Amino acid sequence: MHIYTEDQVYGYQLTQEEIDFCQGRADFAALPGGDLTALRASGARFAKILYVDTDFPRLKKLRKDLADFEKVSEMSFSSNRYLEFNPPKVNKGTGLKKLCQELGYQLDETMAIGDSFNDLAMIKAAGTGVGVANVSPEMRADCDKITEKTFDQVAVAEAIGRWVLPDYE
C-alpha cells in the first residue's frame, strides 16, 4: 500500500520499484506492520491510499467485494495496478470543476486527457474528453476523442496540436 498524507507518503510491503516511485513524489517512510492506528492517532489527514496488485482482475474483484466502502470513499483504478481510495467526492472531475471556478472558465472550454479509470471523472466533466491510444478499453465509449499516441509517445502534444491549436505552426 501507498498511504498519502498531506506531506508524506508511507509504504507497506512495497517492492523497491514501488519505493522508488513513492520517493519521487514526497517524503517517504515505511509503515511498520501496516497498522494505520498510530498514523491516524497522530492527526495525519489522509489524502489517498493506493492498494497495489499487478493482477488487475484480482483488483477488480477486490473493488467489487468492497462495494459498500464506496459510501465513504471514492474508489478508482490507475495504471491497472492500483486500487485508489480517496475521500468522498474527491476525484479529478471535481478537481477540474473547482479549477474552472477558481480561474473563471467554463467546463465546456476545457480538454482533459487520460488513460485510466482515475481519469474518467475528469474526462466526463471536461468539454472535450480525450483518451490516449492506450486508454482502458472500457473507457473508450466515454471519450470524445482518442489520440494515436500514448502518453509515453507525446499524446498530450498530439491532442493540443490536433484539437486545440490545429492551425498553429
Short mmCIF file of N, CA and C in Angstrom, two decimals:
data_model
loop_
_atom_site.label_atom_id
_atom_site.label_comp_id
_atom_site.label_asym_id
_atom_site.label_seq_id
_atom_site.Cartn_x
_atom_site.Cartn_y
_atom_site.Cartn_z
N MET A 1 0.84 -1.19 0.00
CA MET A 1 0.00 0.00 0.00
C MET A 1 0.88 1.25 0.00
N HIS A 2 0.36 2.27 -0.61
CA HIS A 2 0.91 3.63 -0.50
C HIS A 2 -0.14 4.40 0.29
N ILE A 3 0.27 5.07 1.33
CA ILE A 3 -0.64 5.87 2.13
C ILE A 3 -0.14 7.31 2.06
N TYR A 4 -0.92 8.17 1.39
CA TYR A 4 -0.53 9.56 1.20
C TYR A 4 -1.23 10.43 2.24
N THR A 5 -0.44 11.22 2.95
CA THR A 5 -0.99 12.24 3.83
C THR A 5 -0.70 13.58 3.15
N GLU A 6 -0.99 14.67 3.84
CA GLU A 6 -0.77 15.99 3.23
C GLU A 6 0.69 16.27 2.93
N ASP A 7 1.62 15.66 3.68
CA ASP A 7 3.03 16.00 3.49
C ASP A 7 3.97 14.80 3.45
N GLN A 8 3.43 13.60 3.42
CA GLN A 8 4.28 12.41 3.48
C GLN A 8 3.59 11.26 2.75
N VAL A 9 4.40 10.32 2.29
CA VAL A 9 3.84 9.08 1.76
C VAL A 9 4.47 7.93 2.55
N TYR A 10 3.61 7.02 2.99
CA TYR A 10 4.04 5.85 3.74
C TYR A 10 3.82 4.63 2.87
N GLY A 11 4.68 3.64 3.04
CA GLY A 11 4.53 2.42 2.25
C GLY A 11 4.50 1.20 3.14
N TYR A 12 3.77 0.20 2.68
CA TYR A 12 3.68 -1.06 3.40
C TYR A 12 3.86 -2.19 2.40
N GLN A 13 4.82 -3.05 2.65
CA GLN A 13 5.13 -4.22 1.83
C GLN A 13 5.31 -3.85 0.35
N LEU A 14 6.15 -2.87 0.10
CA LEU A 14 6.38 -2.41 -1.26
C LEU A 14 7.66 -3.01 -1.83
N THR A 15 7.66 -3.21 -3.14
CA THR A 15 8.88 -3.61 -3.85
C THR A 15 9.79 -2.39 -3.94
N GLN A 16 11.03 -2.59 -4.29
CA GLN A 16 11.95 -1.46 -4.45
C GLN A 16 11.46 -0.51 -5.54
N GLU A 17 10.87 -1.05 -6.59
CA GLU A 17 10.32 -0.22 -7.66
C GLU A 17 9.22 0.70 -7.12
N GLU A 18 8.36 0.17 -6.27
CA GLU A 18 7.29 0.98 -5.69
C GLU A 18 7.86 2.03 -4.73
N ILE A 19 8.87 1.64 -3.96
CA ILE A 19 9.52 2.59 -3.04
C ILE A 19 10.12 3.74 -3.84
N ASP A 20 10.81 3.43 -4.93
CA ASP A 20 11.40 4.46 -5.79
C ASP A 20 10.31 5.39 -6.32
N PHE A 21 9.19 4.81 -6.74
CA PHE A 21 8.05 5.59 -7.24
C PHE A 21 7.57 6.56 -6.17
N CYS A 22 7.38 6.07 -4.95
CA CYS A 22 6.90 6.91 -3.85
C CYS A 22 7.89 8.00 -3.49
N GLN A 23 9.17 7.66 -3.44
CA GLN A 23 10.19 8.63 -3.05
C GLN A 23 10.28 9.78 -4.03
N GLY A 24 9.86 9.57 -5.26
CA GLY A 24 9.87 10.64 -6.25
C GLY A 24 8.71 11.60 -6.09
N ARG A 25 7.78 11.32 -5.18
CA ARG A 25 6.58 12.13 -5.03
C ARG A 25 6.53 12.95 -3.74
N ALA A 26 7.07 12.43 -2.67
CA ALA A 26 7.01 13.12 -1.38
C ALA A 26 8.00 12.45 -0.44
N ASP A 27 8.14 13.02 0.76
CA ASP A 27 8.96 12.35 1.77
C ASP A 27 8.37 10.97 2.01
N PHE A 28 9.21 9.96 2.07
CA PHE A 28 8.76 8.57 2.17
C PHE A 28 9.20 7.95 3.49
N ALA A 29 8.31 7.14 4.05
CA ALA A 29 8.64 6.37 5.25
C ALA A 29 7.92 5.03 5.16
N ALA A 30 8.58 4.00 5.63
CA ALA A 30 7.94 2.69 5.68
C ALA A 30 6.95 2.68 6.84
N LEU A 31 5.86 1.98 6.66
CA LEU A 31 4.85 1.85 7.70
C LEU A 31 4.98 0.46 8.31
N PRO A 32 5.59 0.36 9.46
CA PRO A 32 5.81 -0.97 10.05
C PRO A 32 4.49 -1.67 10.35
N GLY A 33 4.41 -2.91 9.92
CA GLY A 33 3.25 -3.74 10.24
C GLY A 33 1.96 -3.37 9.54
N GLY A 34 1.96 -2.34 8.75
CA GLY A 34 0.76 -1.95 8.03
C GLY A 34 -0.34 -1.39 8.92
N ASP A 35 -0.01 -1.01 10.14
CA ASP A 35 -1.01 -0.53 11.09
C ASP A 35 -1.20 0.98 10.94
N LEU A 36 -2.39 1.38 10.56
CA LEU A 36 -2.69 2.80 10.37
C LEU A 36 -3.11 3.49 11.66
N THR A 37 -3.25 2.74 12.74
CA THR A 37 -3.74 3.30 14.00
C THR A 37 -2.87 4.44 14.51
N ALA A 38 -1.56 4.21 14.58
CA ALA A 38 -0.65 5.25 15.07
C ALA A 38 -0.66 6.46 14.14
N LEU A 39 -0.73 6.21 12.86
CA LEU A 39 -0.76 7.30 11.88
C LEU A 39 -2.04 8.12 12.05
N ARG A 40 -3.14 7.45 12.22
CA ARG A 40 -4.42 8.14 12.43
C ARG A 40 -4.39 8.92 13.75
N ALA A 41 -3.83 8.30 14.80
CA ALA A 41 -3.76 8.95 16.12
C ALA A 41 -2.88 10.19 16.10
N SER A 42 -1.93 10.24 15.16
CA SER A 42 -1.02 11.39 15.06
C SER A 42 -1.73 12.62 14.51
N GLY A 43 -2.95 12.43 14.02
CA GLY A 43 -3.68 13.55 13.43
C GLY A 43 -3.44 13.73 11.96
N ALA A 44 -2.68 12.82 11.36
CA ALA A 44 -2.40 12.90 9.93
C ALA A 44 -3.72 12.83 9.15
N ARG A 45 -3.83 13.66 8.14
CA ARG A 45 -5.01 13.63 7.28
C ARG A 45 -4.66 12.86 6.02
N PHE A 46 -5.44 11.84 5.73
CA PHE A 46 -5.18 11.01 4.57
C PHE A 46 -5.64 11.71 3.29
N ALA A 47 -4.76 11.79 2.32
CA ALA A 47 -5.12 12.32 1.01
C ALA A 47 -5.65 11.20 0.13
N LYS A 48 -4.94 10.07 0.13
CA LYS A 48 -5.40 8.90 -0.61
C LYS A 48 -4.58 7.69 -0.18
N ILE A 49 -5.14 6.53 -0.48
CA ILE A 49 -4.46 5.27 -0.23
C ILE A 49 -4.51 4.47 -1.52
N LEU A 50 -3.38 3.92 -1.90
CA LEU A 50 -3.31 3.05 -3.08
C LEU A 50 -3.02 1.63 -2.62
N TYR A 51 -3.86 0.71 -3.03
CA TYR A 51 -3.60 -0.71 -2.79
C TYR A 51 -2.98 -1.23 -4.08
N VAL A 52 -1.83 -1.88 -3.98
CA VAL A 52 -1.06 -2.30 -5.15
C VAL A 52 -1.25 -3.79 -5.40
N ASP A 53 -1.56 -4.13 -6.65
CA ASP A 53 -1.60 -5.52 -7.07
C ASP A 53 -1.49 -5.52 -8.59
N THR A 54 -0.52 -6.23 -9.14
CA THR A 54 -0.34 -6.25 -10.59
C THR A 54 -1.32 -7.19 -11.28
N ASP A 55 -2.13 -7.91 -10.52
CA ASP A 55 -3.17 -8.78 -11.07
C ASP A 55 -4.47 -7.96 -11.15
N PHE A 56 -4.71 -7.34 -12.31
CA PHE A 56 -5.84 -6.43 -12.45
C PHE A 56 -7.19 -7.12 -12.23
N PRO A 57 -7.41 -8.33 -12.73
CA PRO A 57 -8.68 -9.00 -12.42
C PRO A 57 -8.90 -9.17 -10.90
N ARG A 58 -7.83 -9.42 -10.17
CA ARG A 58 -7.96 -9.53 -8.71
C ARG A 58 -8.32 -8.18 -8.10
N LEU A 59 -7.74 -7.09 -8.63
CA LEU A 59 -8.10 -5.75 -8.14
C LEU A 59 -9.58 -5.47 -8.40
N LYS A 60 -10.07 -5.85 -9.58
CA LYS A 60 -11.48 -5.64 -9.91
C LYS A 60 -12.37 -6.41 -8.93
N LYS A 61 -11.98 -7.63 -8.61
CA LYS A 61 -12.75 -8.42 -7.65
C LYS A 61 -12.73 -7.76 -6.28
N LEU A 62 -11.57 -7.27 -5.87
CA LEU A 62 -11.47 -6.59 -4.57
C LEU A 62 -12.40 -5.39 -4.52
N ARG A 63 -12.43 -4.60 -5.58
CA ARG A 63 -13.33 -3.44 -5.60
C ARG A 63 -14.78 -3.88 -5.48
N LYS A 64 -15.12 -4.93 -6.19
CA LYS A 64 -16.49 -5.44 -6.09
C LYS A 64 -16.79 -5.90 -4.67
N ASP A 65 -15.84 -6.58 -4.05
CA ASP A 65 -16.02 -7.04 -2.67
C ASP A 65 -16.15 -5.87 -1.69
N LEU A 66 -15.56 -4.73 -2.03
CA LEU A 66 -15.58 -3.56 -1.16
C LEU A 66 -16.62 -2.53 -1.60
N ALA A 67 -17.62 -2.96 -2.37
CA ALA A 67 -18.61 -2.03 -2.94
C ALA A 67 -19.26 -1.16 -1.87
N ASP A 68 -19.53 -1.71 -0.69
CA ASP A 68 -20.15 -0.91 0.37
C ASP A 68 -19.24 0.22 0.84
N PHE A 69 -17.94 0.08 0.64
CA PHE A 69 -16.98 1.09 1.06
C PHE A 69 -17.11 2.37 0.23
N GLU A 70 -17.75 2.26 -0.94
CA GLU A 70 -17.91 3.44 -1.80
C GLU A 70 -18.82 4.50 -1.17
N LYS A 71 -19.52 4.15 -0.10
CA LYS A 71 -20.33 5.13 0.61
C LYS A 71 -19.46 6.13 1.35
N VAL A 72 -18.24 5.74 1.69
CA VAL A 72 -17.35 6.61 2.47
C VAL A 72 -16.05 6.92 1.75
N SER A 73 -15.90 6.45 0.52
CA SER A 73 -14.65 6.65 -0.21
C SER A 73 -14.92 6.68 -1.71
N GLU A 74 -14.15 7.46 -2.40
CA GLU A 74 -14.16 7.48 -3.87
C GLU A 74 -13.12 6.45 -4.30
N MET A 75 -13.53 5.43 -5.04
CA MET A 75 -12.59 4.38 -5.46
C MET A 75 -12.44 4.40 -6.98
N SER A 76 -11.20 4.17 -7.42
CA SER A 76 -10.94 4.07 -8.86
C SER A 76 -9.67 3.26 -9.07
N PHE A 77 -9.42 2.93 -10.31
CA PHE A 77 -8.20 2.20 -10.68
C PHE A 77 -7.26 3.15 -11.40
N SER A 78 -5.97 2.91 -11.24
CA SER A 78 -4.98 3.63 -12.04
C SER A 78 -3.86 2.67 -12.40
N SER A 79 -3.38 2.81 -13.60
CA SER A 79 -2.25 2.04 -14.12
C SER A 79 -2.47 0.53 -14.08
N ASN A 80 -3.70 0.09 -14.02
CA ASN A 80 -4.01 -1.34 -13.95
C ASN A 80 -3.26 -2.08 -12.87
N ARG A 81 -2.80 -1.35 -11.87
CA ARG A 81 -2.10 -1.98 -10.75
C ARG A 81 -2.43 -1.37 -9.40
N TYR A 82 -3.23 -0.30 -9.41
CA TYR A 82 -3.58 0.37 -8.17
C TYR A 82 -5.10 0.48 -8.03
N LEU A 83 -5.59 0.14 -6.85
CA LEU A 83 -6.95 0.48 -6.48
C LEU A 83 -6.81 1.67 -5.55
N GLU A 84 -7.34 2.82 -5.98
CA GLU A 84 -7.19 4.07 -5.24
C GLU A 84 -8.40 4.32 -4.36
N PHE A 85 -8.13 4.79 -3.15
CA PHE A 85 -9.17 5.19 -2.21
C PHE A 85 -8.94 6.66 -1.89
N ASN A 86 -9.92 7.49 -2.18
CA ASN A 86 -9.85 8.93 -1.90
C ASN A 86 -11.02 9.30 -1.00
N PRO A 87 -10.94 10.47 -0.36
CA PRO A 87 -12.11 10.94 0.39
C PRO A 87 -13.33 11.04 -0.54
N PRO A 88 -14.54 10.98 0.00
CA PRO A 88 -15.74 11.05 -0.84
C PRO A 88 -15.74 12.29 -1.74
N LYS A 89 -16.14 12.08 -2.97
CA LYS A 89 -16.27 13.14 -3.97
C LYS A 89 -14.95 13.81 -4.32
N VAL A 90 -13.84 13.18 -4.00
CA VAL A 90 -12.54 13.71 -4.39
C VAL A 90 -12.05 12.88 -5.57
N ASN A 91 -12.06 13.52 -6.73
CA ASN A 91 -11.58 12.87 -7.95
C ASN A 91 -11.14 13.96 -8.92
N LYS A 92 -10.59 13.57 -10.03
CA LYS A 92 -10.07 14.55 -10.98
C LYS A 92 -11.18 15.38 -11.62
N GLY A 93 -12.38 14.84 -11.70
CA GLY A 93 -13.51 15.60 -12.25
C GLY A 93 -13.90 16.75 -11.34
N THR A 94 -14.00 16.49 -10.03
CA THR A 94 -14.32 17.58 -9.11
C THR A 94 -13.17 18.58 -9.04
N GLY A 95 -11.95 18.08 -9.21
CA GLY A 95 -10.79 18.97 -9.25
C GLY A 95 -10.84 19.91 -10.44
N LEU A 96 -11.21 19.37 -11.61
CA LEU A 96 -11.32 20.20 -12.81
C LEU A 96 -12.43 21.25 -12.64
N LYS A 97 -13.55 20.84 -12.07
CA LYS A 97 -14.64 21.80 -11.84
C LYS A 97 -14.19 22.93 -10.92
N LYS A 98 -13.49 22.58 -9.85
CA LYS A 98 -13.00 23.58 -8.89
C LYS A 98 -12.00 24.52 -9.56
N LEU A 99 -11.08 23.95 -10.36
CA LEU A 99 -10.11 24.77 -11.06
C LEU A 99 -10.80 25.75 -12.00
N CYS A 100 -11.80 25.29 -12.72
CA CYS A 100 -12.54 26.19 -13.61
C CYS A 100 -13.20 27.32 -12.83
N GLN A 101 -13.79 27.00 -11.69
CA GLN A 101 -14.41 28.04 -10.86
C GLN A 101 -13.37 29.07 -10.43
N GLU A 102 -12.21 28.58 -9.98
CA GLU A 102 -11.15 29.47 -9.50
C GLU A 102 -10.61 30.38 -10.60
N LEU A 103 -10.51 29.83 -11.82
CA LEU A 103 -9.91 30.59 -12.93
C LEU A 103 -10.93 31.31 -13.80
N GLY A 104 -12.22 31.07 -13.54
CA GLY A 104 -13.26 31.75 -14.31
C GLY A 104 -13.51 31.17 -15.68
N TYR A 105 -13.27 29.89 -15.86
CA TYR A 105 -13.54 29.22 -17.13
C TYR A 105 -14.78 28.34 -17.00
N GLN A 106 -15.38 28.04 -18.12
CA GLN A 106 -16.50 27.10 -18.18
C GLN A 106 -15.94 25.72 -18.51
N LEU A 107 -16.59 24.68 -18.00
CA LEU A 107 -16.13 23.32 -18.27
C LEU A 107 -16.10 23.02 -19.77
N ASP A 108 -17.04 23.60 -20.53
CA ASP A 108 -17.04 23.30 -21.97
C ASP A 108 -15.84 23.93 -22.70
N GLU A 109 -15.06 24.74 -21.99
CA GLU A 109 -13.84 25.33 -22.56
C GLU A 109 -12.60 24.48 -22.27
N THR A 110 -12.79 23.34 -21.61
CA THR A 110 -11.65 22.53 -21.18
C THR A 110 -11.50 21.27 -22.01
N MET A 111 -10.29 20.75 -21.99
CA MET A 111 -10.00 19.45 -22.57
C MET A 111 -9.23 18.67 -21.51
N ALA A 112 -9.66 17.45 -21.23
CA ALA A 112 -8.99 16.58 -20.27
C ALA A 112 -8.49 15.35 -21.00
N ILE A 113 -7.28 14.93 -20.66
CA ILE A 113 -6.63 13.82 -21.35
C ILE A 113 -6.26 12.77 -20.31
N GLY A 114 -6.60 11.51 -20.59
CA GLY A 114 -6.29 10.47 -19.62
C GLY A 114 -6.18 9.09 -20.24
N ASP A 115 -5.80 8.14 -19.38
CA ASP A 115 -5.62 6.76 -19.85
C ASP A 115 -6.22 5.71 -18.93
N SER A 116 -6.59 6.09 -17.71
CA SER A 116 -7.02 5.09 -16.76
C SER A 116 -8.27 5.56 -16.02
N PHE A 117 -8.86 4.65 -15.25
CA PHE A 117 -10.13 4.93 -14.59
C PHE A 117 -10.07 6.10 -13.62
N ASN A 118 -8.91 6.40 -13.06
CA ASN A 118 -8.84 7.55 -12.17
C ASN A 118 -8.96 8.86 -12.95
N ASP A 119 -8.91 8.80 -14.27
CA ASP A 119 -9.09 9.97 -15.13
C ASP A 119 -10.53 10.10 -15.64
N LEU A 120 -11.35 9.09 -15.43
CA LEU A 120 -12.67 9.03 -16.05
C LEU A 120 -13.57 10.18 -15.64
N ALA A 121 -13.64 10.51 -14.37
CA ALA A 121 -14.49 11.61 -13.92
C ALA A 121 -14.06 12.93 -14.58
N MET A 122 -12.78 13.13 -14.77
CA MET A 122 -12.26 14.33 -15.41
C MET A 122 -12.61 14.34 -16.90
N ILE A 123 -12.45 13.19 -17.55
CA ILE A 123 -12.77 13.09 -18.98
C ILE A 123 -14.25 13.37 -19.20
N LYS A 124 -15.10 12.86 -18.32
CA LYS A 124 -16.54 13.10 -18.45
C LYS A 124 -16.91 14.55 -18.14
N ALA A 125 -16.21 15.19 -17.21
CA ALA A 125 -16.53 16.56 -16.82
C ALA A 125 -16.09 17.59 -17.86
N ALA A 126 -15.01 17.30 -18.56
CA ALA A 126 -14.42 18.27 -19.48
C ALA A 126 -15.31 18.51 -20.70
N GLY A 127 -15.12 19.66 -21.31
CA GLY A 127 -15.80 19.95 -22.56
C GLY A 127 -15.44 18.96 -23.64
N THR A 128 -14.17 18.60 -23.69
CA THR A 128 -13.68 17.56 -24.60
C THR A 128 -12.88 16.57 -23.79
N GLY A 129 -13.36 15.35 -23.74
CA GLY A 129 -12.68 14.28 -23.01
C GLY A 129 -11.88 13.43 -23.98
N VAL A 130 -10.58 13.36 -23.74
CA VAL A 130 -9.67 12.67 -24.65
C VAL A 130 -9.03 11.47 -23.97
N GLY A 131 -9.12 10.34 -24.62
CA GLY A 131 -8.40 9.16 -24.17
C GLY A 131 -7.15 9.01 -25.04
N VAL A 132 -6.05 8.61 -24.44
CA VAL A 132 -4.84 8.37 -25.22
C VAL A 132 -4.98 7.01 -25.90
N ALA A 133 -4.07 6.71 -26.81
CA ALA A 133 -4.18 5.48 -27.62
C ALA A 133 -4.33 4.23 -26.76
N ASN A 134 -3.67 4.20 -25.61
CA ASN A 134 -3.74 3.02 -24.75
C ASN A 134 -4.72 3.19 -23.59
N VAL A 135 -5.76 4.02 -23.78
CA VAL A 135 -6.77 4.20 -22.74
C VAL A 135 -7.42 2.84 -22.45
N SER A 136 -7.83 2.65 -21.22
CA SER A 136 -8.51 1.41 -20.85
C SER A 136 -9.68 1.17 -21.81
N PRO A 137 -9.76 -0.01 -22.40
CA PRO A 137 -10.82 -0.28 -23.38
C PRO A 137 -12.23 0.01 -22.86
N GLU A 138 -12.48 -0.23 -21.57
CA GLU A 138 -13.79 0.02 -21.01
C GLU A 138 -14.14 1.50 -20.95
N MET A 139 -13.16 2.38 -21.15
CA MET A 139 -13.39 3.82 -21.08
C MET A 139 -13.58 4.47 -22.44
N ARG A 140 -13.26 3.78 -23.51
CA ARG A 140 -13.27 4.39 -24.84
C ARG A 140 -14.60 5.06 -25.19
N ALA A 141 -15.70 4.44 -24.82
CA ALA A 141 -17.02 5.00 -25.15
C ALA A 141 -17.27 6.32 -24.42
N ASP A 142 -16.58 6.56 -23.32
CA ASP A 142 -16.76 7.81 -22.56
C ASP A 142 -15.88 8.94 -23.08
N CYS A 143 -15.00 8.64 -24.02
CA CYS A 143 -14.08 9.65 -24.56
C CYS A 143 -14.66 10.27 -25.83
N ASP A 144 -14.54 11.58 -25.95
CA ASP A 144 -14.98 12.27 -27.15
C ASP A 144 -14.01 12.03 -28.30
N LYS A 145 -12.74 11.91 -27.95
CA LYS A 145 -11.69 11.72 -28.95
C LYS A 145 -10.65 10.77 -28.40
N ILE A 146 -9.91 10.12 -29.30
CA ILE A 146 -8.82 9.21 -28.93
C ILE A 146 -7.58 9.62 -29.73
N THR A 147 -6.46 9.76 -29.06
CA THR A 147 -5.22 10.10 -29.76
C THR A 147 -4.65 8.87 -30.44
N GLU A 148 -3.72 9.09 -31.33
CA GLU A 148 -3.00 7.99 -31.97
C GLU A 148 -1.79 7.58 -31.14
N LYS A 149 -1.36 8.46 -30.24
CA LYS A 149 -0.17 8.23 -29.42
C LYS A 149 -0.56 7.91 -27.98
N THR A 150 0.35 7.24 -27.26
CA THR A 150 0.20 7.01 -25.83
C THR A 150 0.84 8.18 -25.09
N PHE A 151 0.69 8.21 -23.76
CA PHE A 151 1.36 9.27 -23.01
C PHE A 151 2.86 9.23 -23.22
N ASP A 152 3.43 8.04 -23.28
CA ASP A 152 4.87 7.90 -23.49
C ASP A 152 5.29 8.38 -24.87
N GLN A 153 4.34 8.50 -25.77
CA GLN A 153 4.63 8.93 -27.15
C GLN A 153 4.09 10.34 -27.42
N VAL A 154 4.02 11.18 -26.44
CA VAL A 154 3.59 12.58 -26.52
C VAL A 154 2.13 12.76 -26.94
N ALA A 155 1.22 11.99 -26.35
CA ALA A 155 -0.21 12.11 -26.65
C ALA A 155 -0.76 13.49 -26.29
N VAL A 156 -0.24 14.10 -25.24
CA VAL A 156 -0.74 15.42 -24.84
C VAL A 156 -0.42 16.44 -25.93
N ALA A 157 0.79 16.41 -26.44
CA ALA A 157 1.16 17.32 -27.53
C ALA A 157 0.31 17.05 -28.77
N GLU A 158 0.07 15.78 -29.05
CA GLU A 158 -0.79 15.44 -30.19
C GLU A 158 -2.19 16.03 -30.01
N ALA A 159 -2.78 15.84 -28.83
CA ALA A 159 -4.14 16.33 -28.58
C ALA A 159 -4.21 17.85 -28.72
N ILE A 160 -3.25 18.54 -28.16
CA ILE A 160 -3.24 20.00 -28.27
C ILE A 160 -3.08 20.41 -29.73
N GLY A 161 -2.17 19.77 -30.43
CA GLY A 161 -1.94 20.10 -31.84
C GLY A 161 -3.13 19.80 -32.73
N ARG A 162 -3.85 18.73 -32.44
CA ARG A 162 -4.98 18.34 -33.30
C ARG A 162 -6.27 19.09 -32.97
N TRP A 163 -6.55 19.32 -31.68
CA TRP A 163 -7.87 19.77 -31.30
C TRP A 163 -7.90 21.12 -30.60
N VAL A 164 -6.77 21.69 -30.23
CA VAL A 164 -6.75 23.00 -29.59
C VAL A 164 -6.13 24.04 -30.53
N LEU A 165 -4.98 23.72 -31.07
CA LEU A 165 -4.25 24.66 -31.92
C LEU A 165 -3.92 24.05 -33.28
N PRO A 166 -4.91 23.58 -34.02
CA PRO A 166 -4.60 22.89 -35.27
C PRO A 166 -3.95 23.77 -36.34
N ASP A 167 -4.16 25.06 -36.25
CA ASP A 167 -3.58 25.96 -37.26
C ASP A 167 -2.28 26.59 -36.82
N TYR A 168 -1.82 26.27 -35.63
CA TYR A 168 -0.58 26.85 -35.08
C TYR A 168 0.62 26.15 -35.67
N GLU A 169 1.59 26.89 -36.08
CA GLU A 169 2.83 26.30 -36.59
C GLU A 169 4.00 26.93 -35.94
#
